[in-house]
């Protein structure tokens, strides 16, 4: 993965009709953030500004059915959610390009309707379901999660979805199922970089069954009160907030239950750098850089001090027990 920590250009002039983030961040906060981020007068950021598209138009409302804030969210109670403009224009989605600005520019070609989610492997009830049916499996909740990219930046995003465990219970895995594999769309007609050799396609991710069943693991359909923009992994993606961002597979087409640890995209590309677990861990460095600190996109400018990365991304109380007795330096 490229190391690139230039924050995106701030959009201080958001047209009023495309401000779905306004519920989270007011205009003055946005301006304050952009100033704090040092976007004015930095050559690096000027380059970013030229490459950055106008703020994306949110695709349409997706109202969480329950507004209950789960106790699981407490980890982020003092964090300011990242502005929608950053979250929707500073992306990793290599099917649409490796530059942070490219997914927002290119992903309009992704066709999200109709969308079929296939569930297969070691389950009593394998099935194919349309997205609409998948969305009805449980009540949509809004959950504010930290996301820490392995490259050293982070965001705080209000996602909309429900625990993956709801879907898993619905399809009844057999006792042989020990892992869950997530296969994402690889369509060369709509994804311009699916032919590139940077990764093997489709992008595949995986979780151990207990990780997949953990109530924090979110099957995600929206963000900021809106349907997911294509560049954020529409129409259905994963969010596992205690793991590095690349575990959050985008545009999922297949969920497969298996007895073998799935071969994941980044592990196949560089197994000594990207392990299967990929839990956020400030004490275990990437072979080429430290993981002890991070920049919060939109808040921590290039010249500001970085903030300390927290064990399990701040979700230690909720998930540490999943790994008791494991050597996390070996199982990175
Ligand atoms: N299919 C697919 N999913 C993906 C990626 C990708 O390149 N392809 N990038 C991952 C990485 S490295 C990160 S950090 C997150 C970024 O999610 P966001 O753009 O919504 O913030 O998506 C992850 N999911
Ligand atoms: Mo990432």
PDB file of C-alpha atoms in Angstrom, residues 141-295:
ATOM      1  CA  UNK A 141     -28.694   1.257  13.111  1.00  0.00           C
ATOM      2  CA  UNK A 142     -26.369   4.192  12.908  1.00  0.00           C
ATOM      3  CA  UNK A 143     -22.969   3.521  14.449  1.00  0.00           C
ATOM      4  CA  UNK A 144     -20.094   5.938  14.683  1.00  0.00           C
ATOM      5  CA  UNK A 145     -16.849   4.034  14.189  1.00  0.00           C
ATOM      6  CA  UNK A 146     -13.209   4.931  13.975  1.00  0.00           C
ATOM      7  CA  UNK A 147     -11.462   3.662  10.878  1.00  0.00           C
ATOM      8  CA  UNK A 148      -7.661   3.384  11.004  1.00  0.00           C
ATOM      9  CA  UNK A 149      -6.012   2.751   7.650  1.00  0.00           C
ATOM     10  CA  UNK A 150      -2.803   0.712   7.729  1.00  0.00           C
ATOM     11  CA  UNK A 151      -1.164   3.628   5.901  1.00  0.00           C
ATOM     12  CA  UNK A 152      -1.322   5.800   9.024  1.00  0.00           C
ATOM     13  CA  UNK A 153      -4.432   7.941   8.704  1.00  0.00           C
ATOM     14  CA  UNK A 154      -7.825   7.642  10.329  1.00  0.00           C
ATOM     15  CA  UNK A 155     -11.386   8.904  10.073  1.00  0.00           C
ATOM     16  CA  UNK A 156     -14.518   8.762  12.222  1.00  0.00           C
ATOM     17  CA  UNK A 157     -17.577   7.816  10.208  1.00  0.00           C
ATOM     18  CA  UNK A 158     -21.258   7.399  11.092  1.00  0.00           C
ATOM     19  CA  UNK A 159     -22.170   4.183   9.272  1.00  0.00           C
ATOM     20  CA  UNK A 160     -25.631   2.702   8.785  1.00  0.00           C
ATOM     21  CA  UNK A 161     -26.160  -1.020   8.858  1.00  0.00           C
ATOM     22  CA  UNK A 162     -26.650  -3.917  11.229  1.00  0.00           C
ATOM     23  CA  UNK A 163     -24.466  -6.523  12.863  1.00  0.00           C
ATOM     24  CA  UNK A 164     -23.240  -9.123  10.384  1.00  0.00           C
ATOM     25  CA  UNK A 165     -24.248 -11.687  13.022  1.00  0.00           C
ATOM     26  CA  UNK A 166     -27.906 -11.061  12.045  1.00  0.00           C
ATOM     27  CA  UNK A 167     -27.259 -12.322   8.535  1.00  0.00           C
ATOM     28  CA  UNK A 168     -25.096 -15.193   9.808  1.00  0.00           C
ATOM     29  CA  UNK A 169     -27.853 -16.414  12.144  1.00  0.00           C
ATOM     30  CA  UNK A 170     -30.292 -16.243   9.253  1.00  0.00           C
ATOM     31  CA  UNK A 171     -28.287 -18.640   7.055  1.00  0.00           C
ATOM     32  CA  UNK A 172     -27.294 -21.066   9.864  1.00  0.00           C
ATOM     33  CA  UNK A 173     -23.634 -22.004   9.440  1.00  0.00           C
ATOM     34  CA  UNK A 174     -22.786 -25.655  10.085  1.00  0.00           C
ATOM     35  CA  UNK A 175     -20.425 -26.575  12.927  1.00  0.00           C
ATOM     36  CA  UNK A 176     -17.641 -27.025  10.351  1.00  0.00           C
ATOM     37  CA  UNK A 177     -17.659 -23.346   9.420  1.00  0.00           C
ATOM     38  CA  UNK A 178     -14.688 -21.662  11.099  1.00  0.00           C
ATOM     39  CA  UNK A 179     -14.135 -18.647   8.836  1.00  0.00           C
ATOM     40  CA  UNK A 180     -16.127 -16.276   6.664  1.00  0.00           C
ATOM     41  CA  UNK A 181     -14.816 -15.137   3.305  1.00  0.00           C
ATOM     42  CA  UNK A 182     -15.995 -11.941   1.638  1.00  0.00           C
ATOM     43  CA  UNK A 183     -15.702 -11.791  -2.132  1.00  0.00           C
ATOM     44  CA  UNK A 184     -16.201  -8.416  -3.767  1.00  0.00           C
ATOM     45  CA  UNK A 185     -17.219  -7.400  -7.270  1.00  0.00           C
ATOM     46  CA  UNK A 186     -14.532  -7.609  -9.966  1.00  0.00           C
ATOM     47  CA  UNK A 187     -16.149  -6.310 -13.130  1.00  0.00           C
ATOM     48  CA  UNK A 188     -13.636  -5.102 -15.728  1.00  0.00           C
ATOM     49  CA  UNK A 189     -16.443  -3.361 -17.634  1.00  0.00           C
ATOM     50  CA  UNK A 190     -17.275  -0.996 -14.771  1.00  0.00           C
ATOM     51  CA  UNK A 191     -14.092  -1.064 -12.670  1.00  0.00           C
ATOM     52  CA  UNK A 192     -11.247   0.413 -14.721  1.00  0.00           C
ATOM     53  CA  UNK A 193      -8.364  -0.930 -12.601  1.00  0.00           C
ATOM     54  CA  UNK A 194      -9.539  -4.510 -12.110  1.00  0.00           C
ATOM     55  CA  UNK A 195      -7.060  -5.507 -14.819  1.00  0.00           C
ATOM     56  CA  UNK A 196      -4.126  -3.944 -12.975  1.00  0.00           C
ATOM     57  CA  UNK A 197      -1.506  -6.130 -11.344  1.00  0.00           C
ATOM     58  CA  UNK A 198      -1.347  -4.298  -8.027  1.00  0.00           C
ATOM     59  CA  UNK A 199      -3.642  -6.919  -6.430  1.00  0.00           C
ATOM     60  CA  UNK A 200      -5.276 -10.183  -7.442  1.00  0.00           C
ATOM     61  CA  UNK A 201      -8.949  -9.689  -8.236  1.00  0.00           C
ATOM     62  CA  UNK A 202     -11.513 -10.035  -6.905  1.00  0.00           C
ATOM     63  CA  UNK A 203     -10.525  -8.285  -3.676  1.00  0.00           C
ATOM     64  CA  UNK A 204     -11.135 -10.898  -0.991  1.00  0.00           C
ATOM     65  CA  UNK A 205     -11.249 -10.493   2.759  1.00  0.00           C
ATOM     66  CA  UNK A 206     -11.934 -12.830   5.645  1.00  0.00           C
ATOM     67  CA  UNK A 207     -12.729 -13.106   9.330  1.00  0.00           C
ATOM     68  CA  UNK A 208     -12.655 -15.875  11.880  1.00  0.00           C
ATOM     69  CA  UNK A 209     -16.198 -16.935  12.799  1.00  0.00           C
ATOM     70  CA  UNK A 210     -16.078 -15.348  16.273  1.00  0.00           C
ATOM     71  CA  UNK A 211     -14.870 -12.062  14.753  1.00  0.00           C
ATOM     72  CA  UNK A 212     -17.641 -12.177  12.180  1.00  0.00           C
ATOM     73  CA  UNK A 213     -20.198 -12.836  14.935  1.00  0.00           C
ATOM     74  CA  UNK A 214     -18.935 -10.012  17.156  1.00  0.00           C
ATOM     75  CA  UNK A 215     -21.661  -7.382  17.613  1.00  0.00           C
ATOM     76  CA  UNK A 216     -19.307  -4.597  16.464  1.00  0.00           C
ATOM     77  CA  UNK A 217     -18.815  -6.171  13.029  1.00  0.00           C
ATOM     78  CA  UNK A 218     -21.129  -4.154  10.824  1.00  0.00           C
ATOM     79  CA  UNK A 219     -22.714  -5.051   7.511  1.00  0.00           C
ATOM     80  CA  UNK A 220     -22.955  -1.576   6.075  1.00  0.00           C
ATOM     81  CA  UNK A 221     -25.403  -0.014   3.601  1.00  0.00           C
ATOM     82  CA  UNK A 222     -25.033   3.692   4.285  1.00  0.00           C
ATOM     83  CA  UNK A 223     -23.150   6.529   5.909  1.00  0.00           C
ATOM     84  CA  UNK A 224     -24.055   9.998   7.211  1.00  0.00           C
ATOM     85  CA  UNK A 225     -27.755   9.232   6.863  1.00  0.00           C
ATOM     86  CA  UNK A 226     -27.333   8.430   3.179  1.00  0.00           C
ATOM     87  CA  UNK A 227     -27.030   5.379   0.937  1.00  0.00           C
ATOM     88  CA  UNK A 228     -23.339   4.527   0.515  1.00  0.00           C
ATOM     89  CA  UNK A 229     -21.680   6.484  -2.269  1.00  0.00           C
ATOM     90  CA  UNK A 230     -20.123   4.125  -4.830  1.00  0.00           C
ATOM     91  CA  UNK A 231     -16.592   5.099  -3.821  1.00  0.00           C
ATOM     92  CA  UNK A 232     -17.290   3.977  -0.261  1.00  0.00           C
ATOM     93  CA  UNK A 233     -18.274   0.480  -1.328  1.00  0.00           C
ATOM     94  CA  UNK A 234     -21.898   0.646  -2.438  1.00  0.00           C
ATOM     95  CA  UNK A 235     -24.215  -1.035  -2.099  1.00  0.00           C
ATOM     96  CA  UNK A 236     -22.922  -3.269   0.701  1.00  0.00           C
ATOM     97  CA  UNK A 237     -19.629  -3.390   2.583  1.00  0.00           C
ATOM     98  CA  UNK A 238     -18.086  -4.460   5.842  1.00  0.00           C
ATOM     99  CA  UNK A 239     -16.835  -2.447   8.813  1.00  0.00           C
ATOM    100  CA  UNK A 240     -14.675  -4.114  11.422  1.00  0.00           C
ATOM    101  CA  UNK A 241     -13.559  -1.129  13.484  1.00  0.00           C
ATOM    102  CA  UNK A 242     -10.765  -2.758  15.509  1.00  0.00           C
ATOM    103  CA  UNK A 243      -8.922  -3.876  12.357  1.00  0.00           C
ATOM    104  CA  UNK A 244      -6.992  -1.934   9.746  1.00  0.00           C
ATOM    105  CA  UNK A 245      -9.184  -0.357   7.091  1.00  0.00           C
ATOM    106  CA  UNK A 246      -8.371  -2.880   4.373  1.00  0.00           C
ATOM    107  CA  UNK A 247     -10.383  -5.564   6.195  1.00  0.00           C
ATOM    108  CA  UNK A 248     -13.502  -3.530   5.337  1.00  0.00           C
ATOM    109  CA  UNK A 249     -14.318  -5.199   2.014  1.00  0.00           C
ATOM    110  CA  UNK A 250     -16.306  -2.972  -0.364  1.00  0.00           C
ATOM    111  CA  UNK A 251     -19.040  -3.887  -2.831  1.00  0.00           C
ATOM    112  CA  UNK A 252     -19.482  -7.449  -1.550  1.00  0.00           C
ATOM    113  CA  UNK A 253     -21.128  -9.984  -3.872  1.00  0.00           C
ATOM    114  CA  UNK A 254     -20.469 -13.232  -2.035  1.00  0.00           C
ATOM    115  CA  UNK A 255     -20.157 -14.389   1.567  1.00  0.00           C
ATOM    116  CA  UNK A 256     -18.733 -17.866   1.883  1.00  0.00           C
ATOM    117  CA  UNK A 257     -18.505 -20.002   5.033  1.00  0.00           C
ATOM    118  CA  UNK A 258     -15.457 -22.228   5.151  1.00  0.00           C
ATOM    119  CA  UNK A 259     -13.278 -24.377   7.412  1.00  0.00           C
ATOM    120  CA  UNK A 260     -10.073 -22.836   6.022  1.00  0.00           C
ATOM    121  CA  UNK A 261      -8.567 -19.433   6.660  1.00  0.00           C
ATOM    122  CA  UNK A 262      -9.384 -17.392   3.540  1.00  0.00           C
ATOM    123  CA  UNK A 263      -6.535 -16.135   1.356  1.00  0.00           C
ATOM    124  CA  UNK A 264      -7.043 -12.388   1.496  1.00  0.00           C
ATOM    125  CA  UNK A 265      -6.076  -9.848  -1.154  1.00  0.00           C
ATOM    126  CA  UNK A 266      -3.384  -7.967   0.767  1.00  0.00           C
ATOM    127  CA  UNK A 267      -1.999 -11.123   2.369  1.00  0.00           C
ATOM    128  CA  UNK A 268      -1.583 -12.661  -1.079  1.00  0.00           C
ATOM    129  CA  UNK A 269       0.105  -9.483  -2.318  1.00  0.00           C
ATOM    130  CA  UNK A 270       2.602  -9.188   0.583  1.00  0.00           C
ATOM    131  CA  UNK A 271       2.191 -11.787   3.332  1.00  0.00           C
ATOM    132  CA  UNK A 272       5.066 -10.466   5.454  1.00  0.00           C
ATOM    133  CA  UNK A 273       3.429  -7.034   5.551  1.00  0.00           C
ATOM    134  CA  UNK A 274      -0.287  -7.818   5.809  1.00  0.00           C
ATOM    135  CA  UNK A 275      -1.415 -10.679   8.016  1.00  0.00           C
ATOM    136  CA  UNK A 276      -4.806 -12.313   8.199  1.00  0.00           C
ATOM    137  CA  UNK A 277      -5.766 -10.725  11.532  1.00  0.00           C
ATOM    138  CA  UNK A 278      -4.661  -7.141  10.856  1.00  0.00           C
ATOM    139  CA  UNK A 279      -5.831  -5.927  14.231  1.00  0.00           C
ATOM    140  CA  UNK A 280      -4.902  -2.318  14.849  1.00  0.00           C
ATOM    141  CA  UNK A 281      -1.876  -2.603  17.120  1.00  0.00           C
ATOM    142  CA  UNK A 282       0.418   0.337  17.914  1.00  0.00           C
ATOM    143  CA  UNK A 283       3.031  -2.080  19.295  1.00  0.00           C
ATOM    144  CA  UNK A 284       3.475  -4.095  16.117  1.00  0.00           C
ATOM    145  CA  UNK A 285       5.024  -2.071  13.317  1.00  0.00           C
ATOM    146  CA  UNK A 286       4.498  -2.616   9.650  1.00  0.00           C
ATOM    147  CA  UNK A 287       7.896  -3.834   8.312  1.00  0.00           C
ATOM    148  CA  UNK A 288       8.356  -0.505   6.539  1.00  0.00           C
ATOM    149  CA  UNK A 289       6.826   1.988   8.987  1.00  0.00           C
ATOM    150  CA  UNK A 290       5.620   2.496  12.536  1.00  0.00           C
ATOM    151  CA  UNK A 291       1.989   1.908  13.473  1.00  0.00           C
ATOM    152  CA  UNK A 292       2.197   3.825  16.758  1.00  0.00           C
ATOM    153  CA  UNK A 293       0.496   7.030  15.603  1.00  0.00           C
ATOM    154  CA  UNK A 294      -1.971   8.314  13.038  1.00  0.00           C
ATOM    155  CA  UNK A 295      -3.312  11.453  11.425  1.00  0.00           C
TER     156      UNK A 295
END
